[in-house]
PDB file of C-alpha atoms in Angstrom:
ATOM      1  CA  MET A   1       8.269 -25.681   8.886  1.00 84.00           C
ATOM      2  CA  ARG A   2       6.357 -27.086   6.256  1.00 87.00           C
ATOM      3  CA  THR A   3       3.125 -25.353   7.998  1.00 91.00           C
ATOM      4  CA  LEU A   4       4.648 -21.789   8.520  1.00 93.00           C
ATOM      5  CA  ARG A   5       5.866 -22.482   4.278  1.00 95.00           C
ATOM      6  CA  SER A   6       2.422 -22.607   3.179  1.00 96.00           C
ATOM      7  CA  GLU A   7       0.842 -20.304   5.664  1.00 96.00           C
ATOM      8  CA  THR A   8       2.563 -17.914   4.405  1.00 97.00           C
ATOM      9  CA  VAL A   9       2.424 -18.914   0.599  1.00 96.00           C
ATOM     10  CA  LEU A  10      -1.483 -18.845   0.778  1.00 97.00           C
ATOM     11  CA  VAL A  11      -2.002 -15.391   2.582  1.00 97.00           C
ATOM     12  CA  LEU A  12       0.101 -13.771   0.557  1.00 97.00           C
ATOM     13  CA  ALA A  13      -1.691 -16.367  -2.133  1.00 97.00           C
ATOM     14  CA  LEU A  14      -5.179 -14.146  -1.060  1.00 96.00           C
ATOM     15  CA  SER A  15      -3.314 -11.366  -0.373  1.00 97.00           C
ATOM     16  CA  LEU A  16      -0.604  -8.676  -1.544  1.00 97.00           C
ATOM     17  CA  GLY A  17       0.974 -11.863  -3.991  1.00 96.00           C
ATOM     18  CA  ALA A  18      -1.903 -12.021  -5.890  1.00 97.00           C
ATOM     19  CA  SER A  19      -1.442  -8.462  -6.130  1.00 97.00           C
ATOM     20  CA  GLY A  20       1.311  -8.947  -7.845  1.00 97.00           C
ATOM     21  CA  VAL A  21       1.456 -11.177 -10.808  1.00 97.00           C
ATOM     22  CA  SER A  22      -1.961  -8.910 -11.012  1.00 97.00           C
ATOM     23  CA  ALA A  23       0.785  -6.522 -11.538  1.00 98.00           C
ATOM     24  CA  LEU A  24       2.361  -7.942 -13.941  1.00 97.00           C
ATOM     25  CA  ILE A  25      -0.004  -8.684 -16.540  1.00 97.00           C
ATOM     26  CA  SER A  26      -1.035  -4.668 -16.787  1.00 97.00           C
ATOM     27  CA  PHE A  27       2.176  -4.187 -17.316  1.00 96.00           C
ATOM     28  CA  ILE A  28       2.849  -6.261 -19.920  1.00 96.00           C
ATOM     29  CA  GLY A  29      -0.589  -4.624 -21.428  1.00 96.00           C
ATOM     30  CA  SER A  30       0.487  -1.113 -21.067  1.00 95.00           C
ATOM     31  CA  LEU A  31       4.609  -2.187 -22.402  1.00 93.00           C
ATOM     32  CA  THR A  32       2.476  -3.950 -25.401  1.00 93.00           C
ATOM     33  CA  LYS A  33       0.040  -1.212 -26.107  1.00 93.00           C
ATOM     34  CA  PRO A  34       0.747   1.345 -29.276  1.00 89.00           C
ATOM     35  CA  GLY A  35       2.204   4.628 -27.781  1.00 84.00           C
ATOM     36  CA  GLY A  36       4.582   5.365 -24.713  1.00 86.00           C
ATOM     37  CA  LEU A  37       3.639   4.594 -21.148  1.00 92.00           C
ATOM     38  CA  LYS A  38       3.273   8.085 -19.516  1.00 89.00           C
ATOM     39  CA  ASP A  39       0.592   8.633 -22.105  1.00 91.00           C
ATOM     40  CA  GLN A  40      -1.343   5.507 -20.327  1.00 95.00           C
ATOM     41  CA  ALA A  41      -3.163   6.407 -16.638  1.00 94.00           C
ATOM     42  CA  ALA A  42      -2.980   4.318 -13.542  1.00 96.00           C
ATOM     43  CA  THR A  43      -6.042   4.819 -11.965  1.00 96.00           C
ATOM     44  CA  LEU A  44      -5.965   4.342  -8.121  1.00 97.00           C
ATOM     45  CA  ASN A  45      -9.338   5.401  -7.045  1.00 97.00           C
ATOM     46  CA  GLY A  46     -11.736   5.541  -9.309  1.00 97.00           C
ATOM     47  CA  SER A  47     -15.994   5.225  -9.823  1.00 97.00           C
ATOM     48  CA  TYR A  48     -17.360   2.006  -9.672  1.00 96.00           C
ATOM     49  CA  ALA A  49     -21.381   2.943 -10.470  1.00 97.00           C
ATOM     50  CA  PRO A  50     -20.812   6.279 -12.265  1.00 95.00           C
ATOM     51  CA  GLY A  51     -24.153   8.771 -12.510  1.00 95.00           C
ATOM     52  CA  ARG A  52     -25.561   6.727  -8.959  1.00 97.00           C
ATOM     53  CA  PRO A  53     -23.485   7.898  -5.878  1.00 97.00           C
ATOM     54  CA  TRP A  54     -25.342   5.915  -3.487  1.00 97.00           C
ATOM     55  CA  LEU A  55     -24.240   2.094  -4.953  1.00 98.00           C
ATOM     56  CA  ASP A  56     -20.788   3.698  -5.313  1.00 98.00           C
ATOM     57  CA  LEU A  57     -21.100   4.823  -2.065  1.00 98.00           C
ATOM     58  CA  ALA A  58     -21.775   1.068  -1.301  1.00 98.00           C
ATOM     59  CA  TRP A  59     -18.940  -0.269  -3.793  1.00 98.00           C
ATOM     60  CA  GLN A  60     -15.997   1.399  -1.786  1.00 98.00           C
ATOM     61  CA  LEU A  61     -16.876   1.181   1.301  1.00 98.00           C
ATOM     62  CA  PHE A  62     -17.260  -2.620  -0.150  1.00 98.00           C
ATOM     63  CA  GLY A  63     -13.951  -2.779  -1.077  1.00 97.00           C
ATOM     64  CA  ILE A  64     -12.291  -1.378   1.442  1.00 98.00           C
ATOM     65  CA  THR A  65     -13.452  -3.590   3.774  1.00 98.00           C
ATOM     66  CA  THR A  66     -13.391  -6.756   1.808  1.00 98.00           C
ATOM     67  CA  ALA A  67      -9.616  -5.402   1.298  1.00 97.00           C
ATOM     68  CA  LEU A  68      -8.385  -5.672   5.030  1.00 98.00           C
ATOM     69  CA  VAL A  69      -9.759  -9.582   5.571  1.00 98.00           C
ATOM     70  CA  PRO A  70      -6.112 -11.189   5.129  1.00 98.00           C
ATOM     71  CA  VAL A  71      -5.161  -8.531   8.010  1.00 98.00           C
ATOM     72  CA  ALA A  72      -8.175 -10.050  10.068  1.00 97.00           C
ATOM     73  CA  LEU A  73      -7.071 -13.353   8.817  1.00 97.00           C
ATOM     74  CA  VAL A  74      -2.859 -12.511  10.048  1.00 97.00           C
ATOM     75  CA  ALA A  75      -4.708 -11.598  13.099  1.00 97.00           C
ATOM     76  CA  HIS A  76      -6.336 -14.809  13.981  1.00 97.00           C
ATOM     77  CA  LEU A  77      -2.961 -16.527  13.079  1.00 97.00           C
ATOM     78  CA  LEU A  78      -0.405 -14.617  15.363  1.00 97.00           C
ATOM     79  CA  ILE A  79      -2.886 -14.910  18.360  1.00 96.00           C
ATOM     80  CA  ARG A  80      -3.776 -18.416  17.350  1.00 94.00           C
ATOM     81  CA  GLU A  81       0.428 -18.338  16.890  1.00 92.00           C
ATOM     82  CA  GLY A  82      -0.056 -17.335  21.503  1.00 91.00           C
ATOM     83  CA  ALA A  83       2.073 -13.291  20.455  1.00 91.00           C
ATOM     84  CA  GLY A  84      -1.305 -12.034  18.253  1.00 93.00           C
ATOM     85  CA  LEU A  85      -0.706  -8.463  16.511  1.00 96.00           C
ATOM     86  CA  ARG A  86       1.136  -6.954  19.310  1.00 95.00           C
ATOM     87  CA  ALA A  87       4.971  -8.787  18.305  1.00 96.00           C
ATOM     88  CA  ILE A  88       4.060  -6.876  15.711  1.00 97.00           C
ATOM     89  CA  GLY A  89       4.221  -3.638  17.135  1.00 96.00           C
ATOM     90  CA  PHE A  90      -0.130  -2.993  15.432  1.00 97.00           C
ATOM     91  CA  ASP A  91      -1.454  -2.115  18.716  1.00 94.00           C
ATOM     92  CA  ARG A  92      -2.253   1.123  20.280  1.00 91.00           C
ATOM     93  CA  GLY A  93       0.873   0.609  23.010  1.00 91.00           C
ATOM     94  CA  ARG A  94       2.575   3.183  21.514  1.00 94.00           C
ATOM     95  CA  PRO A  95       0.227   6.242  20.191  1.00 95.00           C
ATOM     96  CA  TRP A  96       1.896   8.885  20.666  1.00 96.00           C
ATOM     97  CA  SER A  97       5.575   7.729  19.447  1.00 96.00           C
ATOM     98  CA  ASP A  98       4.049   5.900  16.006  1.00 97.00           C
ATOM     99  CA  LEU A  99       2.584   9.171  14.798  1.00 97.00           C
ATOM    100  CA  GLY A 100       4.845  11.617  15.658  1.00 97.00           C
ATOM    101  CA  ARG A 101       7.646   8.565  14.223  1.00 98.00           C
ATOM    102  CA  GLY A 102       5.063   8.340  11.263  1.00 98.00           C
ATOM    103  CA  ALA A 103       4.672  12.171  10.348  1.00 97.00           C
ATOM    104  CA  LEU A 104       8.533  12.385  10.314  1.00 97.00           C
ATOM    105  CA  ILE A 105       9.074   8.973   7.783  1.00 97.00           C
ATOM    106  CA  ALA A 106       6.229  10.713   5.347  1.00 97.00           C
ATOM    107  CA  ALA A 107       7.190  13.959   5.785  1.00 96.00           C
ATOM    108  CA  GLY A 108      10.882  12.663   4.973  1.00 94.00           C
ATOM    109  CA  ILE A 109       9.415  10.291   1.618  1.00 95.00           C
ATOM    110  CA  GLY A 110       7.166  12.671   0.634  1.00 94.00           C
ATOM    111  CA  SER A 111       8.953  14.757  -1.263  1.00 90.00           C
ATOM    112  CA  ALA A 112      10.738  12.042  -2.721  1.00 93.00           C
ATOM    113  CA  GLY A 113       8.709  10.298  -3.758  1.00 94.00           C
ATOM    114  CA  LEU A 114       7.207  12.962  -5.431  1.00 93.00           C
ATOM    115  CA  ALA A 115       9.964  14.004  -7.291  1.00 94.00           C
ATOM    116  CA  PHE A 116      10.706  10.738  -8.203  1.00 95.00           C
ATOM    117  CA  TYR A 117       7.498  10.002  -9.492  1.00 95.00           C
ATOM    118  CA  LEU A 118       7.997  13.184 -11.460  1.00 94.00           C
ATOM    119  CA  VAL A 119      11.340  11.450 -13.136  1.00 95.00           C
ATOM    120  CA  ALA A 120      10.197   8.288 -13.818  1.00 95.00           C
ATOM    121  CA  ARG A 121       7.248   9.635 -15.870  1.00 94.00           C
ATOM    122  CA  ALA A 122       9.091  12.273 -18.202  1.00 93.00           C
ATOM    123  CA  VAL A 123      11.582   9.737 -19.583  1.00 94.00           C
ATOM    124  CA  GLY A 124       8.521   7.191 -20.218  1.00 93.00           C
ATOM    125  CA  ALA A 125       9.084   4.399 -16.943  1.00 94.00           C
ATOM    126  CA  ASN A 126       5.625   5.224 -15.374  1.00 96.00           C
ATOM    127  CA  LEU A 127       1.942   6.137 -16.683  1.00 95.00           C
ATOM    128  CA  THR A 128       0.330   9.051 -15.098  1.00 95.00           C
ATOM    129  CA  VAL A 129      -0.055   7.974 -11.721  1.00 96.00           C
ATOM    130  CA  VAL A 130      -4.594   9.293 -10.724  1.00 97.00           C
ATOM    131  CA  PRO A 131      -5.024   8.905  -7.352  1.00 97.00           C
ATOM    132  CA  GLU A 132      -9.099   9.212  -7.514  1.00 97.00           C
ATOM    133  CA  ALA A 133     -10.779  10.267 -10.123  1.00 96.00           C
ATOM    134  CA  LEU A 134     -14.750   9.908  -7.790  1.00 97.00           C
ATOM    135  CA  PRO A 135     -17.382  12.306  -8.835  1.00 96.00           C
ATOM    136  CA  GLU A 136     -18.154  15.596  -6.657  1.00 96.00           C
ATOM    137  CA  VAL A 137     -19.925  14.304  -4.285  1.00 97.00           C
ATOM    138  CA  TRP A 138     -20.223  14.288  -0.264  1.00 97.00           C
ATOM    139  CA  TRP A 139     -18.414  10.866   0.734  1.00 98.00           C
ATOM    140  CA  LYS A 140     -16.060  11.181  -2.123  1.00 98.00           C
ATOM    141  CA  TYR A 141     -12.676  13.286   0.968  1.00 98.00           C
ATOM    142  CA  PRO A 142     -14.009  10.564   3.679  1.00 98.00           C
ATOM    143  CA  VAL A 143     -13.497   7.551   1.374  1.00 98.00           C
ATOM    144  CA  LEU A 144     -10.653   8.534   0.298  1.00 98.00           C
ATOM    145  CA  ILE A 145      -9.227   8.863   3.276  1.00 98.00           C
ATOM    146  CA  LEU A 146      -9.860   4.740   4.350  1.00 98.00           C
ATOM    147  CA  SER A 147      -9.014   3.683   1.321  1.00 98.00           C
ATOM    148  CA  ALA A 148      -4.851   5.716   2.512  1.00 98.00           C
ATOM    149  CA  VAL A 149      -5.441   3.797   5.710  1.00 98.00           C
ATOM    150  CA  GLN A 150      -7.016   0.246   4.615  1.00 98.00           C
ATOM    151  CA  ASN A 151      -3.706   0.648   1.670  1.00 98.00           C
ATOM    152  CA  SER A 152      -1.454   1.499   4.522  1.00 98.00           C
ATOM    153  CA  VAL A 153      -2.552  -0.998   7.013  1.00 98.00           C
ATOM    154  CA  LEU A 154      -3.001  -4.105   4.228  1.00 98.00           C
ATOM    155  CA  GLU A 155       0.276  -3.191   3.187  1.00 98.00           C
ATOM    156  CA  GLU A 156       2.691  -3.250   6.756  1.00 98.00           C
ATOM    157  CA  VAL A 157       0.948  -5.470   8.880  1.00 98.00           C
ATOM    158  CA  ILE A 158       1.668  -8.468   5.891  1.00 98.00           C
ATOM    159  CA  VAL A 159       4.755  -7.602   4.039  1.00 98.00           C
ATOM    160  CA  VAL A 160       6.800  -6.335   6.691  1.00 98.00           C
ATOM    161  CA  GLY A 161       5.609  -6.803  10.751  1.00 98.00           C
ATOM    162  CA  TYR A 162       3.989 -10.811   9.100  1.00 98.00           C
ATOM    163  CA  LEU A 163       6.203 -11.735   6.826  1.00 98.00           C
ATOM    164  CA  LEU A 164       9.557 -10.634   8.130  1.00 98.00           C
ATOM    165  CA  ARG A 165       8.219 -12.578  11.131  1.00 97.00           C
ATOM    166  CA  ARG A 166       7.348 -15.311   9.141  1.00 97.00           C
ATOM    167  CA  LEU A 167      10.213 -15.626   6.831  1.00 97.00           C
ATOM    168  CA  GLY A 168      12.437 -15.316  10.507  1.00 96.00           C
ATOM    169  CA  GLN A 169      10.934 -18.527  11.718  1.00 95.00           C
ATOM    170  CA  LEU A 170      11.724 -20.277   8.778  1.00 96.00           C
ATOM    171  CA  GLY A 171      14.874 -19.862   9.092  1.00 96.00           C
ATOM    172  CA  TRP A 172      16.078 -16.697   5.913  1.00 97.00           C
ATOM    173  CA  SER A 173      18.817 -14.546   6.291  1.00 97.00           C
ATOM    174  CA  PRO A 174      18.096 -11.369   7.380  1.00 97.00           C
ATOM    175  CA  MET A 175      19.199 -10.348   4.220  1.00 98.00           C
ATOM    176  CA  ALA A 176      16.960 -12.740   2.014  1.00 98.00           C
ATOM    177  CA  ALA A 177      14.470 -10.855   4.148  1.00 98.00           C
ATOM    178  CA  LEU A 178      14.648  -7.841   3.788  1.00 98.00           C
ATOM    179  CA  VAL A 179      14.729  -8.545  -0.323  1.00 98.00           C
ATOM    180  CA  THR A 180      11.621 -10.486  -0.246  1.00 98.00           C
ATOM    181  CA  SER A 181       9.300  -8.401   1.310  1.00 98.00           C
ATOM    182  CA  SER A 182      11.354  -5.150  -0.705  1.00 98.00           C
ATOM    183  CA  VAL A 183      11.193  -6.474  -4.023  1.00 98.00           C
ATOM    184  CA  LEU A 184       7.239  -7.941  -2.994  1.00 98.00           C
ATOM    185  CA  ARG A 185       6.277  -4.683  -2.292  1.00 98.00           C
ATOM    186  CA  GLY A 186       7.693  -2.936  -5.351  1.00 97.00           C
ATOM    187  CA  SER A 187       5.689  -6.562  -6.813  1.00 98.00           C
ATOM    188  CA  TYR A 188       2.476  -4.974  -6.587  1.00 97.00           C
ATOM    189  CA  HIS A 189       3.082  -1.481  -7.940  1.00 97.00           C
ATOM    190  CA  LEU A 190       4.131  -2.402 -11.193  1.00 97.00           C
ATOM    191  CA  TYR A 191       0.587  -1.606 -12.821  1.00 97.00           C
ATOM    192  CA  GLN A 192       2.225   2.204 -12.446  1.00 97.00           C
ATOM    193  CA  GLY A 193       5.614   1.155 -13.882  1.00 96.00           C
ATOM    194  CA  ILE A 194       9.146   0.749 -13.996  1.00 96.00           C
ATOM    195  CA  GLY A 195       9.210   4.137 -11.856  1.00 95.00           C
ATOM    196  CA  GLY A 196       6.606   2.633  -9.399  1.00 96.00           C
ATOM    197  CA  PHE A 197       8.487  -0.492  -8.650  1.00 97.00           C
ATOM    198  CA  ILE A 198      11.805   1.384  -7.581  1.00 97.00           C
ATOM    199  CA  GLY A 199      10.478   3.823  -5.779  1.00 96.00           C
ATOM    200  CA  ASN A 200       8.775   0.947  -3.877  1.00 97.00           C
ATOM    201  CA  MET A 201      11.390  -1.451  -3.837  1.00 98.00           C
ATOM    202  CA  VAL A 202      12.895   1.304  -2.541  1.00 97.00           C
ATOM    203  CA  MET A 203      10.115   2.389  -0.078  1.00 97.00           C
ATOM    204  CA  GLY A 204      10.041  -0.710   1.506  1.00 97.00           C
ATOM    205  CA  VAL A 205      13.961  -1.523   2.033  1.00 98.00           C
ATOM    206  CA  VAL A 206      13.621   1.721   4.429  1.00 98.00           C
ATOM    207  CA  PHE A 207      10.283   0.057   6.161  1.00 98.00           C
ATOM    208  CA  VAL A 208      12.461  -2.948   6.631  1.00 98.00           C
ATOM    209  CA  LEU A 209      15.570  -1.390   8.505  1.00 98.00           C
ATOM    210  CA  LEU A 210      13.341   1.073  10.925  1.00 98.00           C
ATOM    211  CA  TYR A 211      11.050  -1.357  11.918  1.00 98.00           C
ATOM    212  CA  ARG A 212      14.062  -3.656  12.874  1.00 97.00           C
ATOM    213  CA  ARG A 213      15.338  -1.281  14.347  1.00 97.00           C
ATOM    214  CA  TRP A 214      12.010  -0.430  16.054  1.00 97.00           C
ATOM    215  CA  GLY A 215      10.070  -3.280  16.163  1.00 96.00           C
ATOM    216  CA  ARG A 216       6.926  -1.790  15.430  1.00 97.00           C
ATOM    217  CA  VAL A 217       4.476  -1.912  11.849  1.00 98.00           C
ATOM    218  CA  GLY A 218       2.460   1.151  14.184  1.00 98.00           C
ATOM    219  CA  PRO A 219       4.961   3.165  12.500  1.00 98.00           C
ATOM    220  CA  LEU A 220       4.738   2.251   9.105  1.00 98.00           C
ATOM    221  CA  VAL A 221       1.371   2.018   8.942  1.00 98.00           C
ATOM    222  CA  VAL A 222       0.847   5.649  10.012  1.00 98.00           C
ATOM    223  CA  ALA A 223       3.964   6.952   7.273  1.00 98.00           C
ATOM    224  CA  HIS A 224       1.632   5.066   4.724  1.00 98.00           C
ATOM    225  CA  ALA A 225      -1.267   6.489   5.813  1.00 98.00           C
ATOM    226  CA  LEU A 226      -0.475  10.180   5.644  1.00 98.00           C
ATOM    227  CA  LEU A 227       1.366   9.442   2.555  1.00 98.00           C
ATOM    228  CA  ASP A 228      -1.015   7.806   0.574  1.00 98.00           C
ATOM    229  CA  ILE A 229      -4.140  10.854   1.986  1.00 98.00           C
ATOM    230  CA  VAL A 230      -1.344  13.388   0.762  1.00 97.00           C
ATOM    231  CA  ALA A 231      -1.292  12.240  -2.818  1.00 97.00           C
ATOM    232  CA  PHE A 232      -5.372  10.513  -2.862  1.00 98.00           C
ATOM    233  CA  VAL A 233      -6.593  14.485  -1.279  1.00 98.00           C
ATOM    234  CA  GLY A 234      -3.737  16.619  -2.784  1.00 96.00           C
ATOM    235  CA  TYR A 235      -4.481  15.591  -6.172  1.00 96.00           C
ATOM    236  CA  ALA A 236      -7.848  16.082  -6.045  1.00 96.00           C
ATOM    237  CA  LEU A 237      -7.745  19.125  -4.703  1.00 96.00           C
ATOM    238  CA  LEU A 238      -4.559  20.801  -6.910  1.00 95.00           C
ATOM    239  CA  ALA A 239      -5.214  18.091 -10.748  1.00 91.00           C
ATOM    240  CA  GLY A 240      -6.304  20.919 -13.007  1.00 88.00           C
ATOM    241  CA  ARG A 241      -5.423  23.389 -10.605  1.00 92.00           C
ATOM    242  CA  VAL A 242      -1.446  23.308 -11.502  1.00 92.00           C
ATOM    243  CA  GLY A 243       0.556  23.075 -14.544  1.00 85.00           C
ATOM    244  CA  TRP A 244       2.951  20.825 -13.020  1.00 89.00           C
ATOM    245  CA  LEU A 245       0.996  17.628 -11.849  1.00 90.00           C
ATOM    246  CA  PRO A 246       0.496  15.622 -14.325  1.00 90.00           C
ATOM    247  CA  THR A 247      -2.987  13.563 -15.351  1.00 90.00           C
ATOM    248  CA  ALA A 248      -4.450  12.096 -18.422  1.00 77.00           C
TER     249      ALA A 248
END
């Protein structure tokens, strides 16, 4: 038990637990900054080397790749356990089912999530989220898609599949595990504001319930990836061209 507890803490400290602390510090900074939250911006995909596209691309790919190291660590730990990623339903065993279910989840959550964000920002509970601020270069859209896939794999494998498995092995009740997973998901989105925290926490509850029903993170990875791809690419195509989409 002690080993499992230490392992879980270390995995989170190297990944989304650390992101939660970082987001909290960022949120405190936004709260204490003059002006309202909606007058500040949270940029998700920005340039690392403005004016130097090849160096920028190298940094983008480096960031995406290294962000997936915790997933590789989780895979290693599950293999040592004798289970592997198949134990949490992240494999190619049911591709069409995962794609279909993921697409349905994304369709259901997407419009509601956008509406919630617009309302939260309007009442001053959220920063203006800028999904992308990359230069107009040939690799812009491929990098945005890769970033979306990286986010989805990292979050769903660790915050749902791995964390729920470990908390169950540690004897946590299903409700305690659900609350912990959902609050953690909300915490590392806190840099977006209260709206980002609440919206993602609710999404976390839905994802945990679906994972328990299906026993697979595959559909959740698909859904999350589709939601982020639409957000990133949609913003790149529509920002400044439609009046209802807030921009920094």
